[in-house]
PDB file of C-alpha atoms (C1' of nucleotides) in Angstrom:
ATOM      1  CA  MET A   2    -173.428 138.956 -40.022  1.00 40.00           C
ATOM      2  CA  GLU A   3    -170.273 137.690 -38.435  1.00 41.00           C
ATOM      3  CA  VAL A   4    -167.294 137.046 -40.624  1.00 40.00           C
ATOM      4  CA  SER A   5    -163.976 135.464 -39.810  1.00 41.00           C
ATOM      5  CA  ALA A   6    -161.633 134.100 -42.418  1.00 41.00           C
ATOM      6  CA  ASN A   7    -158.168 134.134 -43.894  1.00 42.00           C
ATOM      7  CA  SER A   8    -158.234 137.049 -46.283  1.00 39.00           C
ATOM      8  CA  HIS A   9    -154.472 137.435 -46.641  1.00 40.00           C
ATOM      9  CA  ALA A  10    -153.142 137.019 -50.163  1.00 41.00           C
ATOM     10  CA  VAL A  11    -153.041 133.378 -51.137  1.00 45.00           C
ATOM     11  CA  GLN A  12    -150.406 132.445 -53.652  1.00 48.00           C
ATOM     12  CA  ALA A  13    -151.175 130.281 -56.641  1.00 51.00           C
ATOM     13  CA  ALA A  14    -151.088 126.683 -55.526  1.00 53.00           C
ATOM     14  CA  PRO A  15    -149.508 124.242 -57.952  1.00 53.00           C
ATOM     15  CA  LEU A  16    -152.114 122.094 -59.627  1.00 54.00           C
ATOM     16  CA  PRO A  17    -152.278 118.745 -57.868  1.00 54.00           C
ATOM     17  CA  VAL A  18    -153.647 117.201 -61.024  1.00 57.00           C
ATOM     18  CA  ASP A  19    -151.817 117.127 -64.293  1.00 57.00           C
ATOM     19  CA  LEU A  20    -154.013 118.915 -66.794  1.00 56.00           C
ATOM     20  CA  ALA A  21    -151.389 119.514 -69.420  1.00 47.00           C
ATOM     21  CA  ASP A  22    -153.661 119.826 -72.405  1.00 56.00           C
ATOM     22  CA  GLY A  23    -157.339 120.336 -71.994  1.00 62.00           C
ATOM     23  CA  VAL A  24    -158.415 121.306 -68.508  1.00 72.00           C
ATOM     24  CA  PHE A  25    -160.719 118.345 -68.816  1.00 83.00           C
ATOM     25  CA  PRO A  26    -161.702 116.151 -71.721  1.00 87.00           C
ATOM     26  CA  ALA A  27    -165.148 117.142 -72.939  1.00 86.00           C
ATOM     27  CA  GLY A  28    -167.045 113.993 -71.970  1.00 85.00           C
ATOM     28  CA  CYS A  29    -165.115 113.496 -68.727  1.00 89.00           C
ATOM     29  CA  PRO A  30    -167.047 112.332 -65.642  1.00 91.00           C
ATOM     30  CA  SER A  31    -165.361 115.100 -63.643  1.00 91.00           C
ATOM     31  CA  ARG A  32    -167.246 117.607 -65.734  1.00 92.00           C
ATOM     32  CA  THR A  33    -170.525 116.046 -64.742  1.00 93.00           C
ATOM     33  CA  VAL A  34    -169.632 115.888 -61.073  1.00 94.00           C
ATOM     34  CA  LEU A  35    -168.355 119.435 -61.152  1.00 94.00           C
ATOM     35  CA  ASP A  36    -171.581 120.569 -62.780  1.00 94.00           C
ATOM     36  CA  HIS A  37    -173.711 118.919 -60.102  1.00 95.00           C
ATOM     37  CA  VAL A  38    -171.623 120.279 -57.315  1.00 95.00           C
ATOM     38  CA  THR A  39    -171.214 123.811 -58.592  1.00 95.00           C
ATOM     39  CA  SER A  40    -174.789 124.129 -59.771  1.00 95.00           C
ATOM     40  CA  LYS A  41    -176.667 127.197 -58.640  1.00 93.00           C
ATOM     41  CA  TRP A  42    -178.693 125.353 -56.012  1.00 96.00           C
ATOM     42  CA  GLY A  43    -176.307 122.496 -55.372  1.00 97.00           C
ATOM     43  CA  VAL A  44    -173.816 124.740 -53.636  1.00 96.00           C
ATOM     44  CA  LEU A  45    -176.485 126.308 -51.471  1.00 96.00           C
ATOM     45  CA  ILE A  46    -177.997 122.991 -50.411  1.00 97.00           C
ATOM     46  CA  LEU A  47    -174.632 121.438 -49.679  1.00 97.00           C
ATOM     47  CA  LEU A  48    -173.711 124.465 -47.652  1.00 95.00           C
ATOM     48  CA  ALA A  49    -176.920 124.467 -45.674  1.00 95.00           C
ATOM     49  CA  LEU A  50    -176.481 120.782 -44.899  1.00 96.00           C
ATOM     50  CA  SER A  51    -172.902 121.347 -43.788  1.00 95.00           C
ATOM     51  CA  GLU A  52    -174.433 122.826 -40.660  1.00 93.00           C
ATOM     52  CA  GLY A  53    -176.239 119.605 -39.945  1.00 95.00           C
ATOM     53  CA  GLU A  54    -179.329 117.581 -40.697  1.00 97.00           C
ATOM     54  CA  GLN A  55    -182.221 119.515 -42.161  1.00 97.00           C
ATOM     55  CA  ARG A  56    -185.778 118.825 -43.135  1.00 98.00           C
ATOM     56  CA  TRP A  57    -187.268 119.486 -46.560  1.00 97.00           C
ATOM     57  CA  SER A  58    -189.064 122.587 -45.337  1.00 96.00           C
ATOM     58  CA  ASP A  59    -185.908 123.883 -43.651  1.00 96.00           C
ATOM     59  CA  LEU A  60    -183.983 123.583 -46.868  1.00 96.00           C
ATOM     60  CA  ARG A  61    -186.727 125.295 -48.791  1.00 95.00           C
ATOM     61  CA  ARG A  62    -186.530 128.247 -46.467  1.00 93.00           C
ATOM     62  CA  ARG A  63    -182.755 128.365 -46.275  1.00 93.00           C
ATOM     63  CA  ALA A  64    -182.082 128.152 -49.978  1.00 94.00           C
ATOM     64  CA  GLU A  65    -184.117 131.270 -50.435  1.00 93.00           C
ATOM     65  CA  GLY A  66    -185.781 131.510 -53.805  1.00 94.00           C
ATOM     66  CA  ILE A  67    -185.600 127.836 -54.737  1.00 96.00           C
ATOM     67  CA  SER A  68    -188.711 126.258 -56.242  1.00 97.00           C
ATOM     68  CA  GLU A  69    -190.074 122.929 -55.084  1.00 97.00           C
ATOM     69  CA  LYS A  70    -189.166 121.447 -58.406  1.00 97.00           C
ATOM     70  CA  MET A  71    -185.549 122.486 -58.185  1.00 98.00           C
ATOM     71  CA  LEU A  72    -185.228 121.465 -54.567  1.00 98.00           C
ATOM     72  CA  ALA A  73    -186.485 117.976 -55.379  1.00 98.00           C
ATOM     73  CA  GLN A  74    -184.286 117.728 -58.435  1.00 98.00           C
ATOM     74  CA  THR A  75    -181.164 119.006 -56.699  1.00 98.00           C
ATOM     75  CA  LEU A  76    -181.629 116.716 -53.715  1.00 98.00           C
ATOM     76  CA  LYS A  77    -182.122 113.702 -55.956  1.00 97.00           C
ATOM     77  CA  THR A  78    -179.009 114.446 -57.936  1.00 97.00           C
ATOM     78  CA  LEU A  79    -176.927 114.927 -54.813  1.00 97.00           C
ATOM     79  CA  GLU A  80    -178.378 111.785 -53.302  1.00 97.00           C
ATOM     80  CA  ARG A  81    -177.558 109.756 -56.412  1.00 96.00           C
ATOM     81  CA  ASP A  82    -174.060 111.146 -56.251  1.00 96.00           C
ATOM     82  CA  GLY A  83    -173.724 109.814 -52.729  1.00 97.00           C
ATOM     83  CA  LEU A  84    -173.275 113.241 -51.226  1.00 98.00           C
ATOM     84  CA  VAL A  85    -176.594 113.543 -49.442  1.00 98.00           C
ATOM     85  CA  ARG A  86    -178.434 111.008 -47.323  1.00 98.00           C
ATOM     86  CA  ARG A  87    -182.224 110.913 -47.192  1.00 98.00           C
ATOM     87  CA  ASP A  88    -183.891 109.582 -44.086  1.00 98.00           C
ATOM     88  CA  ALA A  89    -187.663 109.234 -44.306  1.00 97.00           C
ATOM     89  CA  GLN A  90    -189.614 108.473 -41.132  1.00 96.00           C
ATOM     90  CA  PRO A  91    -192.773 106.433 -41.709  1.00 95.00           C
ATOM     91  CA  VAL A  92    -194.956 108.769 -39.702  1.00 95.00           C
ATOM     92  CA  ILE A  93    -197.945 110.944 -40.437  1.00 93.00           C
ATOM     93  CA  PRO A  94    -197.460 113.665 -41.292  1.00 94.00           C
ATOM     94  CA  PRO A  95    -194.270 112.550 -43.038  1.00 96.00           C
ATOM     95  CA  ARG A  96    -190.910 113.622 -41.725  1.00 97.00           C
ATOM     96  CA  VAL A  97    -187.802 113.476 -43.883  1.00 98.00           C
ATOM     97  CA  ASP A  98    -184.338 114.472 -42.806  1.00 98.00           C
ATOM     98  CA  TYR A  99    -181.514 115.252 -45.169  1.00 98.00           C
ATOM     99  CA  SER A 100    -177.892 115.155 -44.188  1.00 98.00           C
ATOM    100  CA  LEU A 101    -174.452 114.941 -45.738  1.00 98.00           C
ATOM    101  CA  THR A 102    -172.730 111.627 -46.251  1.00 98.00           C
ATOM    102  CA  GLU A 103    -169.063 111.348 -45.394  1.00 97.00           C
ATOM    103  CA  ARG A 104    -168.197 112.164 -48.961  1.00 97.00           C
ATOM    104  CA  GLY A 105    -170.580 115.087 -48.795  1.00 97.00           C
ATOM    105  CA  TYR A 106    -168.770 116.441 -45.755  1.00 97.00           C
ATOM    106  CA  GLU A 107    -165.468 116.050 -47.496  1.00 97.00           C
ATOM    107  CA  LEU A 108    -166.814 118.144 -50.332  1.00 97.00           C
ATOM    108  CA  SER A 109    -168.465 120.761 -48.151  1.00 96.00           C
ATOM    109  CA  ALA A 110    -165.154 121.297 -46.407  1.00 97.00           C
ATOM    110  CA  LEU A 111    -163.835 122.503 -49.764  1.00 97.00           C
ATOM    111  CA  LEU A 112    -166.941 124.446 -50.625  1.00 96.00           C
ATOM    112  CA  VAL A 113    -167.095 126.440 -47.420  1.00 94.00           C
ATOM    113  CA  PRO A 114    -163.898 128.451 -47.984  1.00 95.00           C
ATOM    114  CA  LEU A 115    -164.991 129.159 -51.520  1.00 95.00           C
ATOM    115  CA  VAL A 116    -168.349 130.497 -50.444  1.00 94.00           C
ATOM    116  CA  ALA A 117    -166.744 132.461 -47.635  1.00 93.00           C
ATOM    117  CA  TRP A 118    -164.428 134.037 -50.185  1.00 95.00           C
ATOM    118  CA  ALA A 119    -167.361 134.917 -52.424  1.00 94.00           C
ATOM    119  CA  PHE A 120    -169.125 136.437 -49.485  1.00 91.00           C
ATOM    120  CA  GLU A 121    -166.149 138.553 -48.494  1.00 92.00           C
ATOM    121  CA  ASN A 122    -165.336 139.749 -51.984  1.00 94.00           C
ATOM    122  CA  ALA A 123    -168.845 140.204 -53.312  1.00 93.00           C
ATOM    123  CA  GLU A 124    -169.157 143.887 -52.503  1.00 91.00           C
ATOM    124  CA  ASP A 125    -165.842 144.881 -54.035  1.00 94.00           C
ATOM    125  CA  ILE A 126    -166.477 142.784 -57.106  1.00 93.00           C
ATOM    126  CA  VAL A 127    -169.913 144.106 -57.946  1.00 88.00           C
ATOM    127  CA  ASN A 128    -168.737 147.654 -57.249  1.00 88.00           C
ATOM    128  CA  GLY A 129    -165.744 147.230 -59.512  1.00 85.00           C
ATOM    129  CA  LYS A 130    -163.242 147.964 -56.746  1.00 82.00           C
ATOM    130  CA  ARG A 131    -159.762 146.608 -57.083  1.00 78.00           C
TER     131      ARG A 131
ATOM    132  CA  MET B  24    -152.663 111.494 -65.470  1.00 40.00           C
ATOM    133  CA  GLU B  25    -150.762 112.191 -62.312  1.00 41.00           C
ATOM    134  CA  VAL B  26    -152.692 112.698 -59.138  1.00 40.00           C
ATOM    135  CA  SER B  27    -151.485 113.755 -55.737  1.00 41.00           C
ATOM    136  CA  ALA B  28    -153.807 115.065 -53.071  1.00 41.00           C
ATOM    137  CA  ASN B  29    -155.082 114.736 -49.578  1.00 42.00           C
ATOM    138  CA  SER B  30    -157.845 112.179 -49.889  1.00 40.00           C
ATOM    139  CA  HIS B  31    -158.086 111.292 -46.220  1.00 40.00           C
ATOM    140  CA  ALA B  32    -161.447 111.975 -44.614  1.00 42.00           C
ATOM    141  CA  VAL B  33    -161.901 115.651 -43.974  1.00 45.00           C
ATOM    142  CA  GLN B  34    -164.104 116.511 -41.067  1.00 48.00           C
ATOM    143  CA  ALA B  35    -166.850 119.093 -41.325  1.00 51.00           C
ATOM    144  CA  ALA B  36    -165.278 122.501 -40.961  1.00 53.00           C
ATOM    145  CA  PRO B  37    -167.287 125.008 -38.972  1.00 53.00           C
ATOM    146  CA  LEU B  38    -168.785 127.649 -41.194  1.00 54.00           C
ATOM    147  CA  PRO B  39    -166.607 130.755 -41.066  1.00 54.00           C
ATOM    148  CA  VAL B  40    -169.586 132.832 -42.020  1.00 57.00           C
ATOM    149  CA  ASP B  41    -172.692 133.086 -39.944  1.00 57.00           C
ATOM    150  CA  LEU B  42    -175.564 132.022 -42.170  1.00 56.00           C
ATOM    151  CA  ALA B  43    -178.113 131.430 -39.443  1.00 48.00           C
ATOM    152  CA  ASP B  44    -181.210 131.730 -41.562  1.00 58.00           C
ATOM    153  CA  GLY B  45    -181.051 131.627 -45.300  1.00 65.00           C
ATOM    154  CA  VAL B  46    -177.789 130.406 -46.715  1.00 74.00           C
ATOM    155  CA  PHE B  47    -177.807 133.641 -48.621  1.00 84.00           C
ATOM    156  CA  PRO B  48    -180.464 136.251 -49.126  1.00 88.00           C
ATOM    157  CA  ALA B  49    -181.999 135.876 -52.569  1.00 86.00           C
ATOM    158  CA  GLY B  50    -180.735 139.109 -54.122  1.00 85.00           C
ATOM    159  CA  CYS B  51    -177.371 138.958 -52.363  1.00 89.00           C
ATOM    160  CA  PRO B  52    -174.251 139.963 -54.349  1.00 91.00           C
ATOM    161  CA  SER B  53    -172.548 136.785 -53.157  1.00 91.00           C
ATOM    162  CA  ARG B  54    -175.044 134.823 -55.173  1.00 92.00           C
ATOM    163  CA  THR B  55    -174.027 136.655 -58.308  1.00 93.00           C
ATOM    164  CA  VAL B  56    -170.333 136.247 -57.661  1.00 94.00           C
ATOM    165  CA  LEU B  57    -170.810 132.605 -56.818  1.00 94.00           C
ATOM    166  CA  ASP B  58    -172.720 132.097 -60.042  1.00 94.00           C
ATOM    167  CA  HIS B  59    -169.978 133.677 -62.132  1.00 95.00           C
ATOM    168  CA  VAL B  60    -167.277 131.738 -60.423  1.00 95.00           C
ATOM    169  CA  THR B  61    -168.980 128.366 -60.363  1.00 95.00           C
ATOM    170  CA  SER B  62    -170.382 128.652 -63.856  1.00 95.00           C
ATOM    171  CA  LYS B  63    -169.747 125.729 -66.154  1.00 93.00           C
ATOM    172  CA  TRP B  64    -167.039 127.487 -68.139  1.00 96.00           C
ATOM    173  CA  GLY B  65    -165.886 129.925 -65.477  1.00 97.00           C
ATOM    174  CA  VAL B  66    -164.332 127.185 -63.396  1.00 96.00           C
ATOM    175  CA  LEU B  67    -162.536 125.722 -66.382  1.00 95.00           C
ATOM    176  CA  ILE B  68    -161.147 129.047 -67.553  1.00 96.00           C
ATOM    177  CA  LEU B  69    -160.035 130.051 -64.082  1.00 97.00           C
ATOM    178  CA  LEU B  70    -158.376 126.710 -63.687  1.00 95.00           C
ATOM    179  CA  ALA B  71    -156.594 126.879 -67.006  1.00 95.00           C
ATOM    180  CA  LEU B  72    -155.313 130.353 -66.176  1.00 96.00           C
ATOM    181  CA  SER B  73    -154.094 129.206 -62.793  1.00 95.00           C
ATOM    182  CA  GLU B  74    -151.271 127.564 -64.699  1.00 93.00           C
ATOM    183  CA  GLY B  75    -150.240 130.885 -66.145  1.00 95.00           C
ATOM    184  CA  GLU B  76    -150.888 133.375 -68.912  1.00 97.00           C
ATOM    185  CA  GLN B  77    -152.753 132.015 -71.905  1.00 97.00           C
ATOM    186  CA  ARG B  78    -153.828 133.278 -75.276  1.00 98.00           C
ATOM    187  CA  TRP B  79    -157.389 133.226 -76.606  1.00 97.00           C
ATOM    188  CA  SER B  80    -156.693 130.242 -78.826  1.00 96.00           C
ATOM    189  CA  ASP B  81    -155.011 128.381 -75.976  1.00 96.00           C
ATOM    190  CA  LEU B  82    -158.047 128.824 -73.818  1.00 96.00           C
ATOM    191  CA  ARG B  83    -160.326 127.707 -76.601  1.00 95.00           C
ATOM    192  CA  ARG B  84    -158.392 124.507 -76.925  1.00 93.00           C
ATOM    193  CA  ARG B  85    -158.009 123.871 -73.216  1.00 93.00           C
ATOM    194  CA  ALA B  86    -161.610 124.448 -72.254  1.00 94.00           C
ATOM    195  CA  GLU B  87    -162.566 121.686 -74.623  1.00 93.00           C
ATOM    196  CA  GLY B  88    -166.036 122.075 -76.055  1.00 94.00           C
ATOM    197  CA  ILE B  89    -166.473 125.777 -75.360  1.00 96.00           C
ATOM    198  CA  SER B  90    -167.953 127.917 -78.119  1.00 97.00           C
ATOM    199  CA  GLU B  91    -166.446 131.236 -79.172  1.00 97.00           C
ATOM    200  CA  LYS B  92    -169.480 132.981 -77.857  1.00 97.00           C
ATOM    201  CA  MET B  93    -169.205 131.462 -74.402  1.00 97.00           C
ATOM    202  CA  LEU B  94    -165.462 131.991 -74.233  1.00 98.00           C
ATOM    203  CA  ALA B  95    -165.897 135.677 -74.991  1.00 98.00           C
ATOM    204  CA  GLN B  96    -168.760 136.004 -72.560  1.00 97.00           C
ATOM    205  CA  THR B  97    -167.024 134.136 -69.762  1.00 98.00           C
ATOM    206  CA  LEU B  98    -163.810 136.093 -70.155  1.00 98.00           C
ATOM    207  CA  LYS B  99    -165.667 139.383 -70.125  1.00 97.00           C
ATOM    208  CA  THR B 100    -167.533 138.500 -66.989  1.00 96.00           C
ATOM    209  CA  LEU B 101    -164.401 137.389 -65.201  1.00 97.00           C
ATOM    210  CA  GLU B 102    -162.582 140.485 -66.366  1.00 97.00           C
ATOM    211  CA  ARG B 103    -165.360 142.750 -65.094  1.00 96.00           C
ATOM    212  CA  ASP B 104    -165.177 140.908 -61.802  1.00 96.00           C
ATOM    213  CA  GLY B 105    -161.501 141.759 -61.571  1.00 97.00           C
ATOM    214  CA  LEU B 106    -160.430 138.131 -61.650  1.00 98.00           C
ATOM    215  CA  VAL B 107    -158.882 138.044 -65.096  1.00 98.00           C
ATOM    216  CA  ARG B 108    -156.557 140.523 -66.769  1.00 98.00           C
ATOM    217  CA  ARG B 109    -156.621 141.083 -70.516  1.00 98.00           C
ATOM    218  CA  ASP B 110    -153.471 142.232 -72.243  1.00 98.00           C
ATOM    219  CA  ALA B 111    -153.860 143.081 -75.917  1.00 97.00           C
ATOM    220  CA  GLN B 112    -150.726 143.705 -77.988  1.00 96.00           C
ATOM    221  CA  PRO B 113    -151.233 146.180 -80.841  1.00 95.00           C
ATOM    222  CA  VAL B 114    -149.676 143.920 -83.434  1.00 95.00           C
ATOM    223  CA  ILE B 115    -150.859 142.250 -86.581  1.00 93.00           C
ATOM    224  CA  PRO B 116    -152.031 139.599 -86.372  1.00 94.00           C
ATOM    225  CA  PRO B 117    -153.448 140.494 -82.948  1.00 96.00           C
ATOM    226  CA  ARG B 118    -152.092 138.866 -79.840  1.00 97.00           C
ATOM    227  CA  VAL B 119    -154.012 138.867 -76.597  1.00 98.00           C
ATOM    228  CA  ASP B 120    -152.861 137.321 -73.359  1.00 98.00           C
ATOM    229  CA  TYR B 121    -155.135 136.474 -70.486  1.00 98.00           C
ATOM    230  CA  SER B 122    -153.959 135.996 -66.947  1.00 98.00           C
ATOM    231  CA  LEU B 123    -155.265 135.958 -63.405  1.00 98.00           C
ATOM    232  CA  THR B 124    -155.261 139.060 -61.266  1.00 98.00           C
ATOM    233  CA  GLU B 125    -154.170 138.750 -57.671  1.00 97.00           C
ATOM    234  CA  ARG B 126    -157.760 138.265 -56.647  1.00 97.00           C
ATOM    235  CA  GLY B 127    -158.108 135.698 -59.372  1.00 97.00           C
ATOM    236  CA  TYR B 128    -155.181 133.743 -57.957  1.00 97.00           C
ATOM    237  CA  GLU B 129    -156.664 133.900 -54.527  1.00 97.00           C
ATOM    238  CA  LEU B 130    -159.812 132.365 -55.916  1.00 97.00           C
ATOM    239  CA  SER B 131    -158.087 129.745 -58.015  1.00 96.00           C
ATOM    240  CA  ALA B 132    -156.263 128.572 -54.914  1.00 97.00           C
ATOM    241  CA  LEU B 133    -159.663 127.629 -53.527  1.00 97.00           C
ATOM    242  CA  LEU B 134    -160.930 126.214 -56.782  1.00 96.00           C
ATOM    243  CA  VAL B 135    -158.028 123.880 -57.410  1.00 94.00           C
ATOM    244  CA  PRO B 136    -158.671 121.559 -54.440  1.00 95.00           C
ATOM    245  CA  LEU B 137    -162.332 121.434 -55.372  1.00 95.00           C
ATOM    246  CA  VAL B 138    -161.607 120.412 -58.924  1.00 94.00           C
ATOM    247  CA  ALA B 139    -159.003 117.935 -57.766  1.00 93.00           C
ATOM    248  CA  TRP B 140    -161.595 116.397 -55.491  1.00 95.00           C
ATOM    249  CA  ALA B 141    -164.099 116.178 -58.331  1.00 94.00           C
ATOM    250  CA  PHE B 142    -161.482 114.535 -60.475  1.00 91.00           C
ATOM    251  CA  GLU B 143    -160.613 111.961 -57.852  1.00 92.00           C
ATOM    252  CA  ASN B 144    -164.182 111.111 -56.960  1.00 95.00           C
ATOM    253  CA  ALA B 145    -165.743 111.283 -60.390  1.00 93.00           C
ATOM    254  CA  GLU B 146    -165.430 107.588 -61.198  1.00 91.00           C
ATOM    255  CA  ASP B 147    -166.908 106.374 -57.937  1.00 94.00           C
ATOM    256  CA  ILE B 148    -169.705 108.891 -58.095  1.00 94.00           C
ATOM    257  CA  VAL B 149    -170.904 108.143 -61.592  1.00 89.00           C
ATOM    258  CA  ASN B 150    -170.598 104.418 -60.908  1.00 89.00           C
ATOM    259  CA  GLY B 151    -172.616 104.718 -57.749  1.00 86.00           C
ATOM    260  CA  LYS B 152    -169.832 103.326 -55.549  1.00 83.00           C
ATOM    261  CA  ARG B 153    -169.820 104.275 -51.920  1.00 79.00           C
TER     262      ARG B 153
ATOM    263  C1'  DC C   7    -155.566 135.747 -84.619  1.00 50.76           C
ATOM    264  C1'  DA C   8    -159.081 137.358 -81.871  1.00 50.76           C
ATOM    265  C1'  DG C   9    -162.904 138.305 -81.731  1.00 50.76           C
ATOM    266  C1'  DT C  10    -168.509 140.167 -83.223  1.00 50.76           C
ATOM    267  C1'  DA C  11    -172.954 139.576 -85.042  1.00 50.76           C
ATOM    268  C1'  DT C  12    -177.127 136.652 -85.935  1.00 50.76           C
ATOM    269  C1'  DC C  13    -180.125 133.203 -85.992  1.00 50.76           C
ATOM    270  C1'  DC C  14    -182.333 129.733 -83.665  1.00 50.76           C
ATOM    271  C1'  DC C  15    -183.690 126.089 -80.553  1.00 50.76           C
ATOM    272  C1'  DC C  16    -184.239 123.375 -76.676  1.00 50.76           C
ATOM    273  C1'  DA C  17    -184.324 122.423 -72.124  1.00 50.76           C
ATOM    274  C1'  DA C  18    -183.571 124.583 -67.449  1.00 50.76           C
ATOM    275  C1'  DG C  19    -186.397 126.049 -64.447  1.00 50.76           C
ATOM    276  C1'  DG C  20    -190.573 128.920 -62.468  1.00 50.76           C
ATOM    277  C1'  DA C  21    -195.649 128.819 -61.220  1.00 50.76           C
ATOM    278  C1'  DT C  22    -199.464 126.402 -60.093  1.00 50.76           C
ATOM    279  C1'  DA C  23    -202.344 122.613 -58.845  1.00 50.76           C
ATOM    280  C1'  DC C  24    -202.744 118.275 -56.899  1.00 50.76           C
ATOM    281  C1'  DT C  25    -201.683 113.968 -53.563  1.00 50.76           C
ATOM    282  C1'  DG C  26    -200.220 110.174 -50.167  1.00 50.76           C
TER     283       DG C  26
ATOM    284  C1'  DC D  30    -195.407 117.624 -44.450  1.00 50.76           C
ATOM    285  C1'  DA D  31    -193.096 116.225 -48.352  1.00 50.76           C
ATOM    286  C1'  DG D  32    -193.353 115.801 -52.241  1.00 50.76           C
ATOM    287  C1'  DT D  33    -195.219 114.806 -57.770  1.00 50.76           C
ATOM    288  C1'  DA D  34    -197.367 116.293 -62.181  1.00 50.76           C
ATOM    289  C1'  DT D  35    -198.089 119.625 -65.742  1.00 50.76           C
ATOM    290  C1'  DC D  36    -197.861 123.538 -68.249  1.00 50.76           C
ATOM    291  C1'  DC D  37    -195.317 127.266 -70.059  1.00 50.76           C
ATOM    292  C1'  DT D  38    -191.807 130.642 -70.841  1.00 50.76           C
ATOM    293  C1'  DT D  39    -187.210 132.622 -71.435  1.00 50.76           C
ATOM    294  C1'  DG D  40    -182.813 133.001 -72.079  1.00 50.76           C
ATOM    295  C1'  DG D  41    -178.567 130.126 -72.097  1.00 50.76           C
ATOM    296  C1'  DG D  42    -175.912 128.770 -75.297  1.00 50.76           C
ATOM    297  C1'  DG D  43    -174.633 126.259 -79.897  1.00 50.76           C
ATOM    298  C1'  DA D  44    -173.705 126.878 -84.988  1.00 50.76           C
ATOM    299  C1'  DT D  45    -172.425 129.638 -88.482  1.00 50.76           C
ATOM    300  C1'  DA D  46    -170.871 133.577 -90.978  1.00 50.76           C
ATOM    301  C1'  DC D  47    -168.387 137.680 -90.994  1.00 50.76           C
ATOM    302  C1'  DT D  48    -164.425 141.366 -89.711  1.00 50.76           C
ATOM    303  C1'  DG D  49    -160.356 144.447 -88.159  1.00 50.76           C
TER     304       DG D  49
END
DNA sequence: CAGTATCCCCAAGGATACTG
DNA sequence: CAGTATCCTTGGGGATACTG
């Protein structure tokens, strides 16, 4: 696997949002959105789609280990959130393409570095290396 | 609440990691790390700590809604992952400070924009606005 | 103050079968 | 192919009580 990223020490960025007390209020919409977006399968789907349009069966294969139920559920949630677009062709057998909306792309651009970081640091972390 | 961030359309960034088939292998360490880091409470704790050292009781208050059990569990996981440092003073009553390690800061620098984005888009998303 | 220890429950999510 | 429907289990996680 090829890896290329900025692994030089990043200094703590000042919070762009004022979260003085309470990182987020308990019932806050941001919590919900964050939960959708950072959900186990949500991240994987969003990431897969960041490489371009994919069919249901592609996504099933690429998000290795996902069940049909969870794929359907995750896609619906992301679609409702306006992050994923569903394009169903009226043909037989059916063909459905999933892709990111503009907002979805915006998000994936933030997700990609995070996932790349996880990928790069995974070994050290699970092995307890500092 | 004060907000300042780059909300102009971000174009799809090319994936820095080659994930040709399978976003991630099922048993992959990155999956584990990603799960820790993007867990419901993990994000909130990491974010709170990105503003500096905090005590147990601070964290409990700031991650509004968290139970003692989940706070303990989340902190332990993050500590094992080398993202959070625990500093216990041998005084009575006990005083324990939590802070980010260097790796933790590196991560939080990636998390902050994500959370900021969620915060900015939350309203539109839950209201179904495009 | 900073946690542990227990009990307990519900719903997230897997497996399987079926369908337009 | 692209899903839906159903059943069923497990463990995530809340509430509460206790402790050094």
